[in-house]
mmCIF file of C-alpha atoms and ligand atoms in Angstrom:
data_model
loop_
_atom_site.group_PDB
_atom_site.id
_atom_site.type_symbol
_atom_site.label_atom_id
_atom_site.label_comp_id
_atom_site.label_asym_id
_atom_site.label_seq_id
_atom_site.Cartn_x
_atom_site.Cartn_y
_atom_site.Cartn_z
ATOM 1 C CA MET A 1 0.000 0.000 0.000
ATOM 2 C CA LEU A 2 1.317 3.381 -0.960
ATOM 3 C CA SER A 3 1.743 6.052 1.632
ATOM 4 C CA ALA A 4 0.097 9.398 1.097
ATOM 5 C CA PRO A 5 3.316 11.169 0.061
ATOM 6 C CA VAL A 6 4.025 8.485 -2.507
ATOM 7 C CA ARG A 7 0.556 8.853 -3.902
ATOM 8 C CA ARG A 8 1.088 12.587 -4.265
ATOM 9 C CA ILE A 9 4.347 12.006 -6.068
ATOM 10 C CA LEU A 10 2.632 9.606 -8.401
ATOM 11 C CA ALA A 11 -0.045 12.170 -9.062
ATOM 12 C CA ALA A 12 2.575 14.767 -9.839
ATOM 13 C CA VAL A 13 4.304 12.455 -12.269
ATOM 14 C CA THR A 14 1.246 11.287 -14.115
ATOM 15 C CA LEU A 15 -0.834 14.438 -14.190
ATOM 16 C CA PRO A 16 0.992 16.009 -17.161
ATOM 17 C CA ALA A 17 0.621 12.746 -19.042
ATOM 18 C CA ILE A 18 -3.087 12.721 -18.381
ATOM 19 C CA LEU A 19 -3.367 16.313 -19.485
ATOM 20 C CA ALA A 20 -1.478 15.579 -22.652
ATOM 21 C CA LEU A 21 -3.913 12.803 -23.381
ATOM 22 C CA SER A 22 -7.019 14.650 -22.377
ATOM 23 C CA SER A 23 -7.977 15.518 -25.910
ATOM 24 C CA CYS A 24 -7.075 12.096 -27.279
ATOM 25 C CA THR A 25 -9.011 8.887 -27.442
ATOM 26 C CA ALA A 26 -9.879 6.969 -24.325
ATOM 27 C CA GLY A 27 -7.427 4.116 -24.793
ATOM 28 C CA PRO A 28 -4.108 5.610 -23.744
ATOM 29 C CA GLY A 29 -5.764 8.044 -21.353
ATOM 30 C CA GLN A 30 -7.499 5.201 -19.648
ATOM 31 C CA ALA A 31 -4.239 3.289 -19.377
ATOM 32 C CA ALA A 32 -2.446 6.226 -17.798
ATOM 33 C CA HIS A 33 -5.366 6.673 -15.477
ATOM 34 C CA ALA A 34 -5.309 3.028 -14.512
ATOM 35 C CA ARG A 35 -1.646 3.208 -13.591
ATOM 36 C CA GLN A 36 -2.271 6.229 -11.455
ATOM 37 C CA VAL A 37 -5.049 5.012 -9.210
ATOM 38 C CA ALA A 38 -6.529 1.688 -10.138
ATOM 39 C CA ALA A 39 -3.890 -0.496 -8.521
ATOM 40 C CA GLY A 40 -5.082 -3.886 -9.537
ATOM 41 C CA GLN A 41 -8.750 -3.295 -10.055
ATOM 42 C CA PRO A 42 -10.231 -4.692 -13.216
ATOM 43 C CA ASN A 43 -11.019 -2.279 -15.962
ATOM 44 C CA PRO A 44 -14.699 -1.486 -16.271
ATOM 45 C CA SER A 45 -16.477 -4.108 -18.301
ATOM 46 C CA THR A 46 -17.929 -1.336 -20.395
ATOM 47 C CA PRO A 47 -14.865 0.327 -21.888
ATOM 48 C CA PRO A 48 -15.603 3.995 -21.563
ATOM 49 C CA SER A 49 -15.133 6.499 -24.251
ATOM 50 C CA THR A 50 -13.447 9.634 -23.081
ATOM 51 C CA PRO A 51 -15.249 10.392 -19.845
ATOM 52 C CA SER A 52 -17.449 13.398 -20.054
ATOM 53 C CA THR A 53 -15.846 15.294 -17.256
ATOM 54 C CA VAL A 54 -12.498 13.681 -16.545
ATOM 55 C CA PRO A 55 -9.858 14.654 -17.315
ATOM 56 C CA SER A 56 -11.198 18.092 -18.030
ATOM 57 C CA ALA A 57 -8.933 20.285 -15.950
ATOM 58 C CA THR A 58 -7.223 23.165 -17.608
ATOM 59 C CA PRO A 59 -3.913 24.584 -16.406
ATOM 60 C CA SER A 60 -5.671 27.483 -14.722
ATOM 61 C CA THR A 61 -7.745 25.158 -12.552
ATOM 62 C CA LEU A 62 -5.075 22.641 -11.652
ATOM 63 C CA PRO A 63 -3.837 22.401 -8.111
ATOM 64 C CA SER A 64 -0.109 22.701 -7.858
ATOM 65 C CA ALA A 65 1.760 19.445 -7.655
ATOM 66 C CA THR A 66 2.456 19.884 -3.974
ATOM 67 C CA ALA A 67 -0.876 21.339 -2.814
ATOM 68 C CA LYS A 68 -2.986 19.167 -0.581
ATOM 69 C CA PRO A 69 -6.470 18.818 -2.006
ATOM 70 C CA ALA A 70 -9.173 20.612 -0.075
ATOM 71 C CA PRO A 71 -11.171 18.218 2.107
ATOM 72 C CA GLY A 72 -14.430 17.432 0.398
ATOM 73 C CA SER A 73 -13.100 18.129 -3.085
ATOM 74 C CA LEU A 74 -13.031 15.416 -5.719
ATOM 75 C CA GLU A 75 -9.239 15.406 -5.530
ATOM 76 C CA TRP A 76 -9.460 14.849 -1.799
ATOM 77 C CA TYR A 77 -11.829 11.902 -2.156
ATOM 78 C CA VAL A 78 -9.552 10.341 -4.765
ATOM 79 C CA SER A 79 -6.527 10.914 -2.517
ATOM 80 C CA GLN A 80 -8.249 9.051 0.347
ATOM 81 C CA VAL A 81 -8.905 5.873 -1.617
ATOM 82 C CA PRO A 82 -6.724 3.020 -0.340
ATOM 83 C CA THR A 83 -4.558 1.020 -2.693
ATOM 84 C CA PHE A 84 -5.987 -2.464 -2.898
ATOM 85 C CA PRO A 85 -4.433 -5.869 -3.382
ATOM 86 C CA GLU A 86 -4.678 -6.948 -6.979
ATOM 87 C CA ALA A 87 -8.122 -8.331 -7.736
ATOM 88 C CA PRO A 88 -8.148 -12.054 -8.462
ATOM 89 C CA PRO A 89 -9.355 -13.185 -11.877
ATOM 90 C CA PRO A 90 -13.125 -13.482 -11.420
ATOM 91 C CA GLN A 91 -14.472 -16.996 -11.072
ATOM 92 C CA PRO A 92 -18.186 -16.762 -11.905
ATOM 93 C CA VAL A 93 -20.286 -18.597 -9.344
ATOM 94 C CA PRO A 94 -22.292 -21.606 -10.466
ATOM 95 C CA LEU A 95 -25.969 -20.808 -10.712
ATOM 96 C CA PRO A 96 -28.448 -23.223 -9.126
ATOM 97 C CA PRO A 97 -29.684 -25.853 -11.561
ATOM 98 C CA THR A 98 -33.333 -24.842 -11.325
ATOM 99 C CA THR A 99 -34.613 -23.424 -14.552
ATOM 100 C CA ASP A 100 -37.675 -21.458 -13.502
ATOM 101 C CA THR A 101 -36.547 -19.311 -10.590
ATOM 102 C CA ALA A 102 -33.653 -17.015 -9.710
ATOM 103 C CA PRO A 103 -31.469 -17.590 -6.633
ATOM 104 C CA PHE A 104 -31.708 -15.090 -3.762
ATOM 105 C CA TRP A 105 -28.417 -14.115 -2.167
ATOM 106 C CA HIS A 106 -27.413 -11.880 0.743
ATOM 107 C CA ARG A 107 -23.832 -12.207 -0.389
ATOM 108 C CA LEU A 108 -22.169 -13.786 -3.367
ATOM 109 C CA PRO A 109 -21.267 -17.417 -2.627
ATOM 110 C CA THR A 110 -17.552 -17.089 -3.265
ATOM 111 C CA GLU A 111 -14.382 -17.377 -1.249
ATOM 112 C CA GLN A 112 -12.494 -15.064 -3.560
ATOM 113 C CA LYS A 113 -11.136 -12.034 -1.740
ATOM 114 C CA VAL A 114 -13.551 -9.541 -3.207
ATOM 115 C CA ALA A 115 -16.574 -7.528 -2.081
ATOM 116 C CA PHE A 116 -19.164 -5.646 -4.062
ATOM 117 C CA ILE A 117 -20.525 -2.100 -3.935
ATOM 118 C CA THR A 118 -24.137 -1.538 -4.934
ATOM 119 C CA ILE A 119 -26.038 1.768 -5.104
ATOM 120 C CA ASP A 120 -29.835 1.827 -5.068
ATOM 121 C CA ASP A 121 -32.839 3.885 -6.146
ATOM 122 C CA GLY A 122 -31.785 7.098 -7.922
ATOM 123 C CA GLY A 123 -34.680 9.437 -7.240
ATOM 124 C CA LEU A 124 -33.647 11.101 -4.000
ATOM 125 C CA ALA A 125 -30.230 12.688 -4.600
ATOM 126 C CA ARG A 126 -27.494 12.479 -7.180
ATOM 127 C CA PRO A 127 -24.242 14.087 -5.988
ATOM 128 C CA PRO A 128 -22.586 15.552 -9.082
ATOM 129 C CA ALA A 129 -19.024 14.306 -8.477
ATOM 130 C CA VAL A 130 -19.945 10.621 -8.191
ATOM 131 C CA ALA A 131 -19.271 9.679 -11.820
ATOM 132 C CA ASP A 132 -15.883 11.382 -11.737
ATOM 133 C CA PHE A 133 -15.005 9.692 -8.447
ATOM 134 C CA ILE A 134 -15.963 6.269 -9.790
ATOM 135 C CA TRP A 135 -13.931 6.917 -12.915
ATOM 136 C CA ARG A 136 -10.897 8.358 -11.188
ATOM 137 C CA ALA A 137 -10.682 5.672 -8.496
ATOM 138 C CA HIS A 138 -11.941 2.839 -10.758
ATOM 139 C CA ILE A 139 -14.633 1.886 -8.261
ATOM 140 C CA PRO A 140 -16.641 -1.085 -9.527
ATOM 141 C CA VAL A 141 -20.317 -0.365 -8.837
ATOM 142 C CA THR A 142 -23.663 -1.932 -9.619
ATOM 143 C CA LEU A 143 -26.642 0.431 -9.711
ATOM 144 C CA PHE A 144 -30.064 -0.936 -8.826
ATOM 145 C CA LEU A 145 -32.270 1.808 -10.245
ATOM 146 C CA ASN A 146 -35.947 2.564 -10.240
ATOM 147 C CA SER A 147 -36.800 3.116 -13.877
ATOM 148 C CA PRO A 148 -38.661 6.462 -13.537
ATOM 149 C CA ALA A 149 -35.654 8.029 -11.763
ATOM 150 C CA ALA A 150 -33.332 6.469 -14.309
ATOM 151 C CA GLU A 151 -35.363 7.968 -17.132
ATOM 152 C CA GLU A 152 -35.644 11.403 -15.559
ATOM 153 C CA HIS A 153 -31.915 11.593 -14.846
ATOM 154 C CA ALA A 154 -30.608 9.379 -17.626
ATOM 155 C CA ASP A 155 -27.644 11.613 -18.416
ATOM 156 C CA TYR A 156 -26.413 11.390 -14.839
ATOM 157 C CA PHE A 157 -26.568 7.617 -14.770
ATOM 158 C CA ARG A 158 -25.045 7.316 -18.241
ATOM 159 C CA GLN A 159 -22.011 9.173 -16.932
ATOM 160 C CA ILE A 160 -21.657 6.542 -14.225
ATOM 161 C CA GLN A 161 -22.123 3.849 -16.845
ATOM 162 C CA VAL A 162 -19.319 5.392 -18.910
ATOM 163 C CA ALA A 163 -17.180 5.420 -15.759
ATOM 164 C CA GLY A 164 -17.671 1.653 -15.422
ATOM 165 C CA GLY A 165 -20.929 1.293 -13.474
ATOM 166 C CA VAL A 166 -23.490 -1.312 -14.490
ATOM 167 C CA VAL A 167 -27.229 -0.600 -14.315
ATOM 168 C CA GLU A 168 -29.606 -3.248 -12.943
ATOM 169 C CA SER A 169 -33.278 -3.348 -12.046
ATOM 170 C CA HIS A 170 -34.978 -2.265 -8.809
ATOM 171 C CA THR A 171 -38.628 -2.117 -10.038
ATOM 172 C CA ILE A 172 -40.644 0.788 -11.357
ATOM 173 C CA ASN A 173 -42.493 2.012 -8.274
ATOM 174 C CA HIS A 174 -40.373 0.786 -5.363
ATOM 175 C CA ASN A 175 -43.253 -1.018 -3.682
ATOM 176 C CA SER A 176 -42.814 -4.078 -1.519
ATOM 177 C CA LEU A 177 -43.352 -7.094 -3.751
ATOM 178 C CA ALA A 178 -43.866 -9.857 -1.187
ATOM 179 C CA GLY A 179 -47.394 -11.198 -1.305
ATOM 180 C CA ARG A 180 -48.308 -9.482 -4.568
ATOM 181 C CA SER A 181 -49.570 -11.369 -7.613
ATOM 182 C CA TYR A 182 -47.261 -12.782 -10.234
ATOM 183 C CA ASP A 183 -48.650 -10.362 -12.808
ATOM 184 C CA TYR A 184 -48.012 -7.363 -10.568
ATOM 185 C CA GLN A 185 -44.491 -8.433 -9.716
ATOM 186 C CA LYS A 186 -43.654 -9.286 -13.304
ATOM 187 C CA GLN A 187 -44.905 -5.904 -14.460
ATOM 188 C CA GLU A 188 -42.751 -4.136 -11.851
ATOM 189 C CA ILE A 189 -39.626 -6.151 -12.626
ATOM 190 C CA CYS A 190 -39.935 -6.571 -16.391
ATOM 191 C CA GLY A 191 -41.282 -3.061 -16.829
ATOM 192 C CA ALA A 192 -38.227 -1.580 -15.166
ATOM 193 C CA ALA A 193 -35.874 -3.916 -17.043
ATOM 194 C CA ASP A 194 -37.472 -2.987 -20.363
ATOM 195 C CA LYS A 195 -37.131 0.729 -19.695
ATOM 196 C CA LEU A 196 -33.558 0.425 -18.421
ATOM 197 C CA GLU A 197 -32.603 -1.586 -21.491
ATOM 198 C CA THR A 198 -33.979 1.185 -23.689
ATOM 199 C CA LEU A 199 -32.141 3.850 -21.708
ATOM 200 C CA PHE A 200 -28.787 2.150 -21.200
ATOM 201 C CA GLY A 201 -28.533 -0.420 -23.976
ATOM 202 C CA LYS A 202 -28.146 -3.431 -21.700
ATOM 203 C CA ARG A 203 -30.673 -5.893 -20.326
ATOM 204 C CA ALA A 204 -30.613 -6.145 -16.542
ATOM 205 C CA THR A 205 -29.275 -9.505 -15.394
ATOM 206 C CA LEU A 206 -29.579 -8.842 -11.658
ATOM 207 C CA PHE A 207 -32.536 -7.708 -9.576
ATOM 208 C CA ARG A 208 -32.909 -6.249 -6.107
ATOM 209 C CA PRO A 209 -36.413 -6.105 -4.625
ATOM 210 C CA PRO A 210 -37.311 -2.874 -2.792
ATOM 211 C CA PHE A 211 -36.586 -3.169 0.943
ATOM 212 C CA GLY A 212 -35.287 -6.667 0.233
ATOM 213 C CA ASN A 213 -38.890 -7.875 0.520
ATOM 214 C CA HIS A 214 -39.593 -10.844 -1.675
ATOM 215 C CA ASP A 215 -41.304 -14.215 -1.910
ATOM 216 C CA ALA A 216 -41.120 -17.213 -4.217
ATOM 217 C CA THR A 217 -43.207 -15.344 -6.790
ATOM 218 C CA THR A 218 -40.593 -12.579 -6.860
ATOM 219 C CA LEU A 219 -37.840 -15.036 -7.705
ATOM 220 C CA LYS A 220 -39.928 -16.620 -10.454
ATOM 221 C CA ALA A 221 -40.904 -13.248 -11.925
ATOM 222 C CA ALA A 222 -37.321 -12.002 -11.743
ATOM 223 C CA HIS A 223 -36.164 -15.117 -13.565
ATOM 224 C CA ASP A 224 -38.830 -14.646 -16.213
ATOM 225 C CA CYS A 225 -37.686 -11.044 -16.689
ATOM 226 C CA GLY A 226 -34.088 -12.109 -17.346
ATOM 227 C CA ALA A 227 -32.511 -11.916 -13.888
ATOM 228 C CA LYS A 228 -29.841 -14.522 -13.168
ATOM 229 C CA ALA A 229 -29.832 -13.704 -9.451
ATOM 230 C CA VAL A 230 -31.729 -11.606 -6.921
ATOM 231 C CA PHE A 231 -29.626 -9.758 -4.360
ATOM 232 C CA HIS A 232 -30.171 -8.622 -0.825
ATOM 233 C CA TRP A 233 -27.075 -7.208 0.934
ATOM 234 C CA SER A 234 -24.683 -7.958 3.775
ATOM 235 C CA GLU A 235 -23.715 -4.428 4.884
ATOM 236 C CA THR A 236 -25.365 -1.048 4.549
ATOM 237 C CA VAL A 237 -23.496 2.244 4.257
ATOM 238 C CA HIS A 238 -25.102 5.547 5.203
ATOM 239 C CA GLU A 239 -23.602 8.976 5.897
ATOM 240 C CA GLY A 240 -20.105 7.585 5.779
ATOM 241 C CA LYS A 241 -20.701 4.719 8.226
ATOM 242 C CA VAL A 242 -20.719 1.020 7.439
ATOM 243 C CA ARG A 243 -23.348 -0.953 9.347
ATOM 244 C CA TYR A 244 -22.609 -4.643 9.635
ATOM 245 C CA GLN A 245 -25.204 -7.397 9.928
ATOM 246 C CA THR A 246 -22.847 -9.583 11.924
ATOM 247 C CA PRO A 247 -20.999 -9.008 15.222
ATOM 248 C CA GLU A 248 -17.565 -9.404 13.658
ATOM 249 C CA LYS A 249 -17.803 -6.020 11.900
ATOM 250 C CA VAL A 250 -15.567 -7.157 9.095
ATOM 251 C CA VAL A 251 -16.448 -7.342 5.431
ATOM 252 C CA GLN A 252 -16.323 -10.979 4.320
ATOM 253 C CA PRO A 253 -15.413 -12.366 0.898
ATOM 254 C CA GLY A 254 -18.432 -12.104 -1.359
ATOM 255 C CA ASP A 255 -20.181 -9.491 0.775
ATOM 256 C CA VAL A 256 -22.484 -7.037 -0.924
ATOM 257 C CA LEU A 257 -22.484 -3.495 0.438
ATOM 258 C CA LEU A 258 -25.646 -1.454 -0.043
ATOM 259 C CA MET A 259 -25.790 2.310 -0.277
ATOM 260 C CA HIS A 260 -28.203 4.714 -1.910
ATOM 261 C CA PHE A 261 -28.224 7.755 -4.123
ATOM 262 C CA ARG A 262 -28.349 10.099 -1.172
ATOM 263 C CA PRO A 263 -26.532 13.373 -0.428
ATOM 264 C CA ALA A 264 -23.592 11.637 1.338
ATOM 265 C CA LEU A 265 -22.906 9.116 -1.421
ATOM 266 C CA MET A 266 -19.314 10.299 -1.870
ATOM 267 C CA ASP A 267 -18.650 9.598 1.821
ATOM 268 C CA ASP A 268 -20.490 6.291 1.576
ATOM 269 C CA LEU A 269 -18.354 5.166 -1.351
ATOM 270 C CA LEU A 270 -15.189 6.110 0.505
ATOM 271 C CA ALA A 271 -16.336 4.381 3.708
ATOM 272 C CA ALA A 272 -17.132 1.216 1.764
ATOM 273 C CA LEU A 273 -13.746 1.245 0.061
ATOM 274 C CA LYS A 274 -11.946 1.680 3.377
ATOM 275 C CA ALA A 275 -13.960 -1.137 4.985
ATOM 276 C CA ILE A 276 -13.220 -3.455 2.074
ATOM 277 C CA HIS A 277 -9.552 -2.530 2.287
ATOM 278 C CA ARG A 278 -9.429 -3.112 6.060
ATOM 279 C CA ALA A 279 -10.759 -6.597 5.448
ATOM 280 C CA GLY A 280 -7.926 -7.358 3.037
ATOM 281 C CA LEU A 281 -10.348 -7.546 0.124
ATOM 282 C CA THR A 282 -10.591 -5.781 -3.205
ATOM 283 C CA PRO A 283 -13.761 -4.263 -4.680
ATOM 284 C CA ALA A 284 -15.022 -6.103 -7.736
ATOM 285 C CA LEU A 285 -17.915 -5.971 -10.151
ATOM 286 C CA LEU A 286 -20.861 -8.218 -9.332
ATOM 287 C CA GLU A 287 -21.616 -8.818 -12.996
ATOM 288 C CA ASP A 288 -18.162 -10.383 -13.471
ATOM 289 C CA TYR A 289 -19.174 -13.080 -11.014
ATOM 290 C CA VAL A 290 -22.774 -13.727 -12.072
ATOM 291 C CA ARG A 291 -22.858 -14.606 -15.751
HETATM 292 ZN ZN1 LIG B 1 -34.589 0.860 -2.879
#
């Protein structure tokens, strides 16, 4: 793990290279970026074109090479991200042999030293620096979105998609599904998946029921709408604090951390990354493990 001064030196060395590449295609810029901060994380499965906002700095707005970033600034958040052990090559988990229902998991059944960050909803708040943070720090994220919020703020979520995020389904209306009819649940799940596919060009392969509430009908409807797995979560993150579901208070391999599009999402992302790092794990993309 690099110490803070080393990280600053690295930033000073690579910043001119990034600037030189800022008007070029994404390939070399992405590579330079990866060397600067990614430290072993996989590249986003959706290779981004030049990100919309990064790198966009001009010489007049650049901090000097030795200046400490102001707390709360994007640069500060990036500077706080730990350097992770190299992510192992993903070994997709075997899916249960049943053919008419999706499995329901609180955590991914894997012993690989990875954990997963998921961000839900989308209607409440959308901090503007999130896409840049995800891009700059190569944070693998899965977004479980409600389709009306996704449609209303499609440009925002597309920026996160370009930065490497993957959009999945979280229903249309965010109602509790347990106990509802198959037709109702299928409409909520498929309806959201259809809209998200139109908006983001990819069919959802994962589903998270609102509040985690589900029954057997949910798992059948999710399967019929194209979901390979239905996810609950193993930790929640809110206002920069990780809340564990177990007394050990350590992120375990395969754990799924839940946060929301809320005002403190930048702090939540950072808190999740630090918790994953403390556990000796590396953040990874859920979709690389459920295929
Ligand atoms: Zn939700």
